[in-house]
Tab-separated table of C-alpha atoms in Angstrom:
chain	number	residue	atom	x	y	z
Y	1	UNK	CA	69.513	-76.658	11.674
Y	2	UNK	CA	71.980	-75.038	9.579
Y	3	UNK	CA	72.618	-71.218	9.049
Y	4	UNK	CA	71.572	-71.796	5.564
Y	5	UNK	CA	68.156	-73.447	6.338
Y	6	UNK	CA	67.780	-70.950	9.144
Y	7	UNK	CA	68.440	-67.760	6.512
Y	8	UNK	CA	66.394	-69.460	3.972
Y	9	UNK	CA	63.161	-69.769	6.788
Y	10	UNK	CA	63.424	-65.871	7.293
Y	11	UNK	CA	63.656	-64.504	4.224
Y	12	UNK	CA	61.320	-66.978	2.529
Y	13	UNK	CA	59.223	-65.293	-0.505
Y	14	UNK	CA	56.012	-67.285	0.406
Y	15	UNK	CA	54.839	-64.553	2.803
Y	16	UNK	CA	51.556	-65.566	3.799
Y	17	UNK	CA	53.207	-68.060	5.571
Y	18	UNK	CA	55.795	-65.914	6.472
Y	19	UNK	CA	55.432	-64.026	10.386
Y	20	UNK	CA	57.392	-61.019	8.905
Y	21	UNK	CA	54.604	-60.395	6.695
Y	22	UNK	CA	51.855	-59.828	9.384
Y	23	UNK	CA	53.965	-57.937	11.485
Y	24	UNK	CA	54.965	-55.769	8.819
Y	25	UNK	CA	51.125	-55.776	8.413
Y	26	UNK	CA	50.119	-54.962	11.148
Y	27	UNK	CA	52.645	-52.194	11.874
Y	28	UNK	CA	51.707	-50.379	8.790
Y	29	UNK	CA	48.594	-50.292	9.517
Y	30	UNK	CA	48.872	-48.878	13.017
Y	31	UNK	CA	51.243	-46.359	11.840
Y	32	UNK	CA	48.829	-45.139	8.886
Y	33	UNK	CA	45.964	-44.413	11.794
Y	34	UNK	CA	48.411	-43.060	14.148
Y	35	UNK	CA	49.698	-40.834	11.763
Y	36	UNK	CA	47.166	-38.854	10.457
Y	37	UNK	CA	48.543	-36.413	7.360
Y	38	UNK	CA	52.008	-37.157	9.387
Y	39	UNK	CA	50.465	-35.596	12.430
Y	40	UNK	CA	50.279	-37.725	15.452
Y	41	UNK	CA	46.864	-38.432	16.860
Y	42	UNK	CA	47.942	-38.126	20.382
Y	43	UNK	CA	48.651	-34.493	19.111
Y	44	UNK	CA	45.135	-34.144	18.018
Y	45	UNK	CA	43.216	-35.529	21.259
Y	46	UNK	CA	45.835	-32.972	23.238
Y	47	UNK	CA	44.634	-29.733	21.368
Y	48	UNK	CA	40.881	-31.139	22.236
Y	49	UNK	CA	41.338	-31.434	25.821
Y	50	UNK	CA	43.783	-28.320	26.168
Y	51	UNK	CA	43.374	-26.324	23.786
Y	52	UNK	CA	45.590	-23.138	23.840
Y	53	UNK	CA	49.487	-24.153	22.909
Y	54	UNK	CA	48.328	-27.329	21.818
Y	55	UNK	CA	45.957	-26.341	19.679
Y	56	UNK	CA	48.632	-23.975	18.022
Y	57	UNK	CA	51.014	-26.335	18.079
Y	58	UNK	CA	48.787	-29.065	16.162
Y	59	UNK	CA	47.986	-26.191	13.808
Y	60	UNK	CA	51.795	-25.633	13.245
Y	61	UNK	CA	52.443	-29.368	12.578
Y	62	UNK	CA	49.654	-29.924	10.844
Y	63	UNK	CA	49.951	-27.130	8.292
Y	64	UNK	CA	54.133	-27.955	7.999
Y	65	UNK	CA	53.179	-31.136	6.732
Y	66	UNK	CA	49.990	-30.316	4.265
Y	67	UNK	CA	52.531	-27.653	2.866
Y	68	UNK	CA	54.824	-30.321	2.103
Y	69	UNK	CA	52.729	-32.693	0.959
Y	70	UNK	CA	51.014	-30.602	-1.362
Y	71	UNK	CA	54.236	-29.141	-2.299
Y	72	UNK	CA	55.493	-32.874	-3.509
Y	73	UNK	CA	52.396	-33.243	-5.591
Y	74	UNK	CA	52.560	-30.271	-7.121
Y	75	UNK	CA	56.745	-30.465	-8.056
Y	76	UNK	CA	55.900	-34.152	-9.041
Y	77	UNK	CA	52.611	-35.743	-8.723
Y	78	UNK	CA	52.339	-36.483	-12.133
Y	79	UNK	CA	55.212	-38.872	-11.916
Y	80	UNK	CA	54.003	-40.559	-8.286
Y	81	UNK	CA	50.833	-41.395	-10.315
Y	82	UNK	CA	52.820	-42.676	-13.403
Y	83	UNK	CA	55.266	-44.896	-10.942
Y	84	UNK	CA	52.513	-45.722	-8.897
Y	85	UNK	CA	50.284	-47.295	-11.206
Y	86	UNK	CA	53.222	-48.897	-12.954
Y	87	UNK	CA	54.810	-50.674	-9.730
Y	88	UNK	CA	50.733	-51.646	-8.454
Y	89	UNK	CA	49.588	-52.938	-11.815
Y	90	UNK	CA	52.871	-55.013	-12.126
Y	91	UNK	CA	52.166	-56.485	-8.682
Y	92	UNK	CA	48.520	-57.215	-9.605
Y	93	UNK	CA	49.314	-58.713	-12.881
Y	94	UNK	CA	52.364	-60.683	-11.711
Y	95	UNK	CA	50.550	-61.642	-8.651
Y	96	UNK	CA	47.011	-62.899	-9.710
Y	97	UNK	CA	47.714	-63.477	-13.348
Y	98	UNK	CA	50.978	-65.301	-13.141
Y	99	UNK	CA	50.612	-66.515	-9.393
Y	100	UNK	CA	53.095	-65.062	-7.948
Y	101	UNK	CA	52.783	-64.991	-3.775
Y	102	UNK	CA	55.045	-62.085	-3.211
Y	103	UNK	CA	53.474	-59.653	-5.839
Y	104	UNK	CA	50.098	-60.556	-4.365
Y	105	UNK	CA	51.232	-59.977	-0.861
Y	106	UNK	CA	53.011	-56.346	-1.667
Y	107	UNK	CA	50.059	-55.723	-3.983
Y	108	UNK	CA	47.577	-56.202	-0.678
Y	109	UNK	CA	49.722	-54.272	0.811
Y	110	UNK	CA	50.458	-51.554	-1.355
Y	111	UNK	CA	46.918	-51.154	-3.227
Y	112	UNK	CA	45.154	-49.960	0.012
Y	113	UNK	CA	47.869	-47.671	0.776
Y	114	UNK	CA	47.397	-46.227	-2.147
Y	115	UNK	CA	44.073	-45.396	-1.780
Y	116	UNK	CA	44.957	-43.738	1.885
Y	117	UNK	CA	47.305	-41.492	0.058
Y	118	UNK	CA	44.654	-40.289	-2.064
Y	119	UNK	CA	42.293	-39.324	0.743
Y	120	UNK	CA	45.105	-38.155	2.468
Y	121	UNK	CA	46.097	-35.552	-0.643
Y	122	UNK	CA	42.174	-34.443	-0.661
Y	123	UNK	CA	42.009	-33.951	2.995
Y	124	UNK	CA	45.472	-32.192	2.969
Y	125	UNK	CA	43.909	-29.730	-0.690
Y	126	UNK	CA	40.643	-29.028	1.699
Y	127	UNK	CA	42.673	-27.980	5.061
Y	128	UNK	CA	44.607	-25.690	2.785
Y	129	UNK	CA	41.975	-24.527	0.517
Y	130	UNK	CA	39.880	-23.621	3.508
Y	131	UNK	CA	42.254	-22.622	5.950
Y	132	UNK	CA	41.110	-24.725	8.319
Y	133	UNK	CA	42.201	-24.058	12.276
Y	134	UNK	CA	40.585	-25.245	15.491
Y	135	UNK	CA	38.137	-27.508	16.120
Y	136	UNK	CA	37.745	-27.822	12.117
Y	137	UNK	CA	41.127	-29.185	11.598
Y	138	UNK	CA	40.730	-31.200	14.700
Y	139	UNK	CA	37.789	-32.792	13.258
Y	140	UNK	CA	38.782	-33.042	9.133
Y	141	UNK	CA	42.013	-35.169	11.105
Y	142	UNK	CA	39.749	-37.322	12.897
Y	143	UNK	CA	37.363	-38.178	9.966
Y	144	UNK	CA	40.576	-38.928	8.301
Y	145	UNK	CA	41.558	-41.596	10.751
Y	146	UNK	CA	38.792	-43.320	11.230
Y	147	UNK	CA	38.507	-43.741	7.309
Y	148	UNK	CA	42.159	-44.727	7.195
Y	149	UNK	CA	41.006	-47.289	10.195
Y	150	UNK	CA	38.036	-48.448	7.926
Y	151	UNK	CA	40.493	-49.239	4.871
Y	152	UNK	CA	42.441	-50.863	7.599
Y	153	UNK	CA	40.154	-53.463	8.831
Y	154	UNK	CA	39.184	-54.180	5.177
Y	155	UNK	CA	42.588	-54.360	4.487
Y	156	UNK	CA	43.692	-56.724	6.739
Y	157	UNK	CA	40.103	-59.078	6.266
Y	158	UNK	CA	40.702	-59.343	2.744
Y	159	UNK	CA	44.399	-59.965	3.510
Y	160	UNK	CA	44.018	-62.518	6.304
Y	161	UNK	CA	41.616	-64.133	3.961
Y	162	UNK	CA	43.395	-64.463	1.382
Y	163	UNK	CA	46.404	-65.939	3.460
Y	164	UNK	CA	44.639	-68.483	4.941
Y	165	UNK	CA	43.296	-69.396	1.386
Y	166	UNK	CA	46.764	-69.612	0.250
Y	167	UNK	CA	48.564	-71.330	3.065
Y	168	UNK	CA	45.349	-74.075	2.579
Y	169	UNK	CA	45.895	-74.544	-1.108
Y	170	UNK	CA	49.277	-74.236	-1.899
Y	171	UNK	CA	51.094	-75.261	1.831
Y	172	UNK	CA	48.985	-78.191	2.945
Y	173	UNK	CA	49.175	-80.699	-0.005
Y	174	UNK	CA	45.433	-80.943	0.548
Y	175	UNK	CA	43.593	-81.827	-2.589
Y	176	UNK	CA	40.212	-80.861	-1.225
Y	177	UNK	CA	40.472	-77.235	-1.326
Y	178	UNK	CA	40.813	-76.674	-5.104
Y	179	UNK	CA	37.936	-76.294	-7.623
Y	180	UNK	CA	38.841	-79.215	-9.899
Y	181	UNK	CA	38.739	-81.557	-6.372
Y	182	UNK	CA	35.378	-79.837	-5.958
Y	183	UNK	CA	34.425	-80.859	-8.900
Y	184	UNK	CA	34.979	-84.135	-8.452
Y	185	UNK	CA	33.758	-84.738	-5.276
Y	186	UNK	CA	30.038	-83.700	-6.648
Y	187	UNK	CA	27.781	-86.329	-7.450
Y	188	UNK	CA	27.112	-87.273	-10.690
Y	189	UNK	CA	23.763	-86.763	-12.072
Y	190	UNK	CA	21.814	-88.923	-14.568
């Protein structure tokens, strides 16, 4: 194997066949639930047990990162919505209307992302708006991550099967799995 072939195998734009994609998969997902608004949920299931300096110390984190993060949409949300939109419905159209594998892989990637930074940005508006502190915050964090885990697991269904749709159709030369072989293979009727 040369150093050429070998490059070419890693960085290879078909990324449902591709390991780098899942792992980059799979780590984004399970830093999205374990960081909750940027907090880390270790941080959160401390404060429950111990309460005290952990609970002030979640409350300190948690409220240095909704300031920022409503700070950035305030200075500039209007432009992460504009860019946003652009770079998704680029990757949707380019993926599933000129069948492109990479745009359709980032686009499965990035869509559902999306939607955790929106209920990210309403959970982050309601801490703020209603000064939450305690067990409040504690919980409004947790309801966060375990919707963030749901969008997750849909995420990465629809993903995997997708992939394995893909890597049937396109990788394996196999005639069967597309509709016009379907079509076919259907008796005739008279």
């Amino acid at each position: 194997m040369t150093w050429y072939t070998y490059l070419n195998e890693m960085m290879d734009l078909r990324s449902f066949s591709n390991l780098w994609f899942w792992i980059a998969l799979a780590v984004m997902w399970s830093s999205a639930s374990h960081w909750v608004l940027g907090v880390p949920y270790d941080m959160v299931a401390r404060a429950a047990r111990h309460q005290g300096e952990a609970e002030a110390d979640l409350e300190r984190v948690a409220y240095s990162f909704v300031a920022r993060r409503l700070y950035v949409a305030e200075v500039a949300g209007t432009w992460l919505v504009v860019l946003s939109s652009f770079v998704l419905t680029s990757l949707l159209v380019l993926g599933w209307g000129y069948d492109i594998e990479i745009a359709q892989a980032l686009s499965l990637l990035g869509t559902p992302m999306t939607l955790v930074w929106v209920i990210s940005q309403r959970a982050a508006q309601r801490i703020a708006r209603e000064e939450q502190r305690g067990a409040t915050l504690r919980r409004t964090l947790s309801r966060l991550r375990i919707w963030i885990q749901v969008i997750g697991m849909v995420s990465i269904f629809v993903t995997s099967v997708w992939g394995i749709y893909t890597n049937l159709v396109r990788h394996l030369d196999n005639n069967s799995f597309k509709a016009e072989a379907v079509e076919l293979l259907q008796p005739t009727q008279k």
